[in-house]
Short mmCIF file of C-alpha atoms in Angstrom, two decimals:
data_model
loop_
_atom_site.label_atom_id
_atom_site.label_comp_id
_atom_site.label_asym_id
_atom_site.label_seq_id
_atom_site.Cartn_x
_atom_site.Cartn_y
_atom_site.Cartn_z
CA UNK A 1 105.01 84.94 93.44
CA UNK A 2 107.78 86.72 91.19
CA UNK A 3 108.72 89.84 91.59
CA UNK A 4 106.88 91.16 88.76
CA UNK A 5 107.28 88.48 86.44
CA UNK A 6 105.41 92.04 85.46
CA UNK A 7 104.66 93.69 88.73
CA UNK A 8 104.84 91.99 91.83
CA UNK A 9 102.34 91.28 94.32
CA UNK A 10 100.26 93.29 96.56
CA UNK A 11 97.37 96.07 96.13
CA UNK A 12 97.20 99.20 97.36
CA UNK A 13 94.42 98.33 99.78
CA UNK A 14 97.06 98.77 102.48
CA UNK A 15 97.76 102.36 101.55
CA UNK A 16 96.57 102.81 105.47
CA UNK A 17 99.53 101.00 106.58
CA UNK A 18 102.06 103.82 105.86
CA UNK A 19 102.97 102.92 102.20
CA UNK A 20 104.18 106.21 100.53
CA UNK A 21 101.85 106.14 97.05
CA UNK A 22 103.91 108.15 94.21
CA UNK A 23 102.07 109.36 91.64
CA UNK A 24 104.84 108.65 88.89
CA UNK A 25 103.34 104.58 89.29
CA UNK A 26 100.47 105.98 87.22
CA UNK A 27 102.66 105.11 84.30
CA UNK A 28 101.71 108.38 82.68
CA UNK A 29 105.04 109.57 82.67
CA UNK A 30 106.54 110.94 79.38
CA UNK A 31 109.70 108.85 79.77
CA UNK A 32 107.30 106.03 79.73
CA UNK A 33 105.70 107.11 76.77
CA UNK A 34 108.99 107.65 75.15
CA UNK A 35 110.02 104.09 75.78
CA UNK A 36 106.65 102.49 75.00
CA UNK A 37 106.70 104.50 71.53
CA UNK A 38 110.04 103.27 70.97
CA UNK A 39 108.41 99.58 71.57
CA UNK A 40 105.72 100.13 68.85
CA UNK A 41 107.81 101.50 66.43
CA UNK A 42 109.81 98.35 66.66
CA UNK A 43 106.62 96.12 66.11
CA UNK A 44 106.18 95.44 69.35
CA UNK A 45 102.76 93.52 69.48
CA UNK A 46 100.86 94.82 72.38
CA UNK A 47 98.18 92.74 72.01
CA UNK A 48 100.15 90.40 73.90
CA UNK A 49 98.64 92.20 77.04
CA UNK A 50 95.15 92.02 75.46
CA UNK A 51 95.65 88.28 75.29
CA UNK A 52 96.75 87.82 79.15
CA UNK A 53 94.00 90.47 80.13
CA UNK A 54 91.80 88.16 78.91
CA UNK A 55 92.44 85.38 81.39
CA UNK A 56 92.74 87.71 84.59
CA UNK A 57 89.77 88.10 87.16
CA UNK A 58 87.53 90.70 87.03
CA UNK A 59 88.17 93.63 89.52
CA UNK A 60 86.32 92.43 93.14
CA UNK A 61 83.49 94.98 92.48
CA UNK A 62 81.42 93.35 89.49
CA UNK A 63 79.59 96.29 88.81
CA UNK A 64 82.55 98.39 88.56
CA UNK A 65 84.23 96.17 86.32
CA UNK A 66 80.99 95.32 84.41
CA UNK A 67 81.06 99.35 83.57
CA UNK A 68 84.80 99.38 82.49
CA UNK A 69 84.99 100.72 78.69
CA UNK A 70 86.96 98.24 76.52
CA UNK A 71 90.85 99.68 75.68
CA UNK A 72 89.34 100.69 72.81
CA UNK A 73 86.80 102.47 73.53
CA UNK A 74 88.84 104.40 76.34
CA UNK A 75 91.97 104.90 73.96
CA UNK A 76 89.03 106.85 71.43
CA UNK A 77 87.59 108.56 74.41
CA UNK A 78 91.40 110.12 75.26
CA UNK A 79 91.35 110.91 71.36
CA UNK A 80 88.44 112.73 71.70
CA UNK A 81 89.61 115.32 74.32
CA UNK A 82 93.04 114.89 73.55
CA UNK A 83 94.51 115.47 70.22
CA UNK A 84 97.91 114.68 71.02
CA UNK A 85 97.71 111.51 72.04
CA UNK A 86 99.52 108.58 70.44
CA UNK A 87 97.17 105.74 70.81
CA UNK A 88 100.00 103.03 70.21
CA UNK A 89 101.43 104.56 73.42
CA UNK A 90 98.39 104.64 75.02
CA UNK A 91 97.53 100.92 74.24
CA UNK A 92 100.56 100.04 75.89
CA UNK A 93 100.25 102.09 79.14
CA UNK A 94 96.67 101.10 79.59
CA UNK A 95 96.96 97.49 79.13
CA UNK A 96 99.78 97.57 81.63
CA UNK A 97 97.45 99.26 84.03
CA UNK A 98 94.66 96.81 83.67
CA UNK A 99 96.89 93.89 83.65
CA UNK A 100 98.37 95.14 87.04
CA UNK A 101 95.11 95.90 88.70
CA UNK A 102 94.05 92.51 87.73
CA UNK A 103 97.06 90.45 89.22
CA UNK A 104 96.88 92.00 92.30
CA UNK A 105 93.12 90.94 92.86
CA UNK A 106 94.35 87.34 91.81
CA UNK A 107 97.47 87.67 93.98
CA UNK A 108 95.42 89.21 96.62
CA UNK A 109 92.71 86.02 96.75
CA UNK A 110 95.38 83.89 96.56
CA UNK A 111 96.93 85.05 99.89
CA UNK A 112 93.92 85.26 101.51
CA UNK A 113 93.20 81.74 101.33
CA UNK A 114 96.55 81.16 103.24
CA UNK A 115 95.39 83.68 105.60
CA UNK A 116 97.86 86.17 104.24
CA UNK A 117 97.37 89.59 103.74
CA UNK A 118 99.32 91.25 100.83
CA UNK A 119 101.10 93.41 103.54
CA UNK A 120 102.41 90.36 104.96
CA UNK A 121 102.99 88.99 101.89
CA UNK A 122 105.42 91.55 101.27
CA UNK A 123 107.79 90.63 104.16
CA UNK A 124 107.64 87.38 103.59
CA UNK A 125 109.18 88.01 99.98
CA UNK A 126 111.60 90.48 101.29
CA UNK A 127 113.26 87.95 103.89
CA UNK A 128 113.20 85.09 101.65
CA UNK A 129 114.85 87.59 99.02
CA UNK A 130 117.92 88.82 101.54
CA UNK A 131 119.01 84.98 102.02
CA UNK A 132 119.53 82.44 104.61
CA UNK A 133 119.45 82.98 107.74
CA UNK A 134 116.46 85.24 106.22
CA UNK A 135 117.25 88.30 108.64
CA UNK A 136 116.73 91.74 108.52
CA UNK A 137 116.36 95.03 110.33
CA UNK A 138 113.12 96.86 110.51
CA UNK A 139 114.48 99.95 109.20
CA UNK A 140 115.93 97.77 106.57
CA UNK A 141 112.39 96.29 105.67
CA UNK A 142 111.01 99.71 105.73
CA UNK A 143 113.06 101.20 103.44
CA UNK A 144 112.54 98.16 101.09
CA UNK A 145 108.87 98.10 101.34
CA UNK A 146 108.23 101.81 100.92
CA UNK A 147 107.04 102.27 104.74
CA UNK A 148 107.20 104.53 107.34
CA UNK A 149 108.83 103.32 110.30
CA UNK A 150 105.79 102.97 112.59
CA UNK A 151 103.71 101.21 109.95
CA UNK A 152 106.67 98.62 110.04
CA UNK A 153 106.70 98.27 113.34
CA UNK A 154 103.28 97.40 113.06
CA UNK A 155 103.41 95.07 110.83
CA UNK A 156 106.13 93.13 112.34
CA UNK A 157 104.20 93.04 115.58
CA UNK A 158 101.07 91.54 113.74
CA UNK A 159 103.61 89.48 112.01
CA UNK A 160 105.43 88.07 115.12
CA UNK A 161 102.32 87.72 117.10
CA UNK A 162 100.75 85.04 113.70
CA UNK A 163 103.86 83.17 114.58
CA UNK A 164 105.51 84.20 110.65
CA UNK A 165 108.80 86.01 111.95
CA UNK A 166 110.43 86.52 115.28
CA UNK A 167 111.77 89.92 116.62
CA UNK A 168 114.94 89.97 118.67
CA UNK A 169 117.72 91.90 120.00
CA UNK A 170 121.01 91.36 117.94
CA UNK A 171 123.30 89.59 120.24
CA UNK A 172 126.65 91.71 118.97
CA UNK A 173 124.40 95.06 119.52
CA UNK A 174 121.86 95.44 121.70
CA UNK A 175 120.69 98.66 119.98
CA UNK A 176 119.77 96.76 116.60
CA UNK A 177 116.66 94.78 116.14
CA UNK A 178 116.55 91.59 113.92
CA UNK A 179 113.39 90.45 112.22
CA UNK A 180 113.91 86.89 110.95
CA UNK A 181 111.81 84.71 109.04
CA UNK A 182 110.25 81.31 111.31
CA UNK A 183 109.95 77.83 109.30
CA UNK A 184 106.11 78.86 109.70
CA UNK A 185 106.64 82.17 107.46
CA UNK A 186 108.75 80.06 105.17
CA UNK A 187 106.17 77.37 104.49
CA UNK A 188 103.73 80.00 103.85
CA UNK A 189 105.71 81.26 101.30
CA UNK A 190 106.27 78.74 99.29
CA UNK A 191 102.82 77.25 99.45
CA UNK A 192 101.69 80.72 97.77
CA UNK A 193 104.44 80.14 95.34
CA UNK A 194 103.11 77.16 94.64
CA UNK A 195 99.80 78.76 94.38
CA UNK A 196 101.06 81.44 92.31
CA UNK A 197 103.20 79.10 89.79
CA UNK A 198 99.96 77.40 88.91
CA UNK A 199 98.11 80.41 88.08
CA UNK A 200 101.32 82.51 86.36
CA UNK A 201 101.43 79.31 83.77
CA UNK A 202 98.01 79.26 82.98
CA UNK A 203 97.85 83.17 82.59
CA UNK A 204 100.26 82.94 79.70
CA UNK A 205 99.73 79.70 78.19
CA UNK A 206 98.50 81.40 75.60
CA UNK A 207 101.86 83.44 74.86
CA UNK A 208 104.86 81.25 72.38
CA UNK A 209 108.16 80.93 74.05
CA UNK A 210 109.36 83.35 72.19
CA UNK A 211 106.56 85.89 73.10
CA UNK A 212 106.88 85.62 76.66
CA UNK A 213 110.65 85.98 76.10
CA UNK A 214 110.46 88.94 74.22
CA UNK A 215 107.29 90.59 76.52
CA UNK A 216 109.75 89.81 79.59
CA UNK A 217 112.48 91.91 77.93
CA UNK A 218 110.14 94.99 76.47
CA UNK A 219 108.90 94.74 80.39
CA UNK A 220 112.18 94.49 82.16
CA UNK A 221 113.23 97.66 80.24
CA UNK A 222 110.60 100.04 81.31
CA UNK A 223 110.98 99.10 84.45
CA UNK A 224 114.45 99.79 84.23
CA UNK A 225 113.66 103.16 82.88
CA UNK A 226 111.12 103.85 85.83
CA UNK A 227 114.12 102.95 88.29
CA UNK A 228 116.33 105.23 86.53
CA UNK A 229 114.17 108.35 85.79
CA UNK A 230 112.05 108.01 88.81
CA UNK A 231 114.54 106.67 91.62
CA UNK A 232 111.87 107.76 94.22
CA UNK A 233 108.77 105.69 92.91
CA UNK A 234 110.35 102.57 94.53
CA UNK A 235 111.57 101.70 91.55
CA UNK A 236 108.88 99.38 90.54
CA UNK A 237 105.66 99.57 88.24
CA UNK A 238 103.02 99.36 90.75
CA UNK A 239 102.42 99.74 94.46
CA UNK A 240 102.33 96.32 95.70
CA UNK A 241 100.04 97.09 98.89
#
């Protein structure tokens, strides 16, 4: 699973696991509005998000999903109450939010078929990204994933009991603990990646290569803007757990 290929993976269901929930990730910041407005003025086609959204699964609560207004209805309602609203900016931002939510649902369903929670997926991903020998300290993992030390310890305990990681004392520094990805953990990650690749190719099939390239550039630039202006937000467009 790609780290956002737009937004990354995971969802907010694991908030009780200790993840910090920064308000800035609602994408309603003035800095993001500035960037989104800049792109719409350059004829960036926000309908690209609509094309992708149409291929996304509905949120798990079908009643809530069916009652959700369309983007157009939502923007019209906002404009009635807030006359200074820029509808082009709101279209981009709201589409991003909906896309993020639906992608979280889709990825959560996929990892669940492998017996993985989104919380566990996040740890596997961090260890793989760290490179061979796929080792990190608990403190480093907690910082990477935006967790409290206690929440990270709980997560590692659970994953160690499932054989996805090991936790050993560093032979050169007995005070330091090392968390290492196991063969089984890496195989789980690979299987999740295979499933995600099929899903993601299907998701983007209606976009041309040029549109995919443009969309990737736009999202990367928005992400950099958040990282620069909201560094305490975890440097991501969405909360992955």
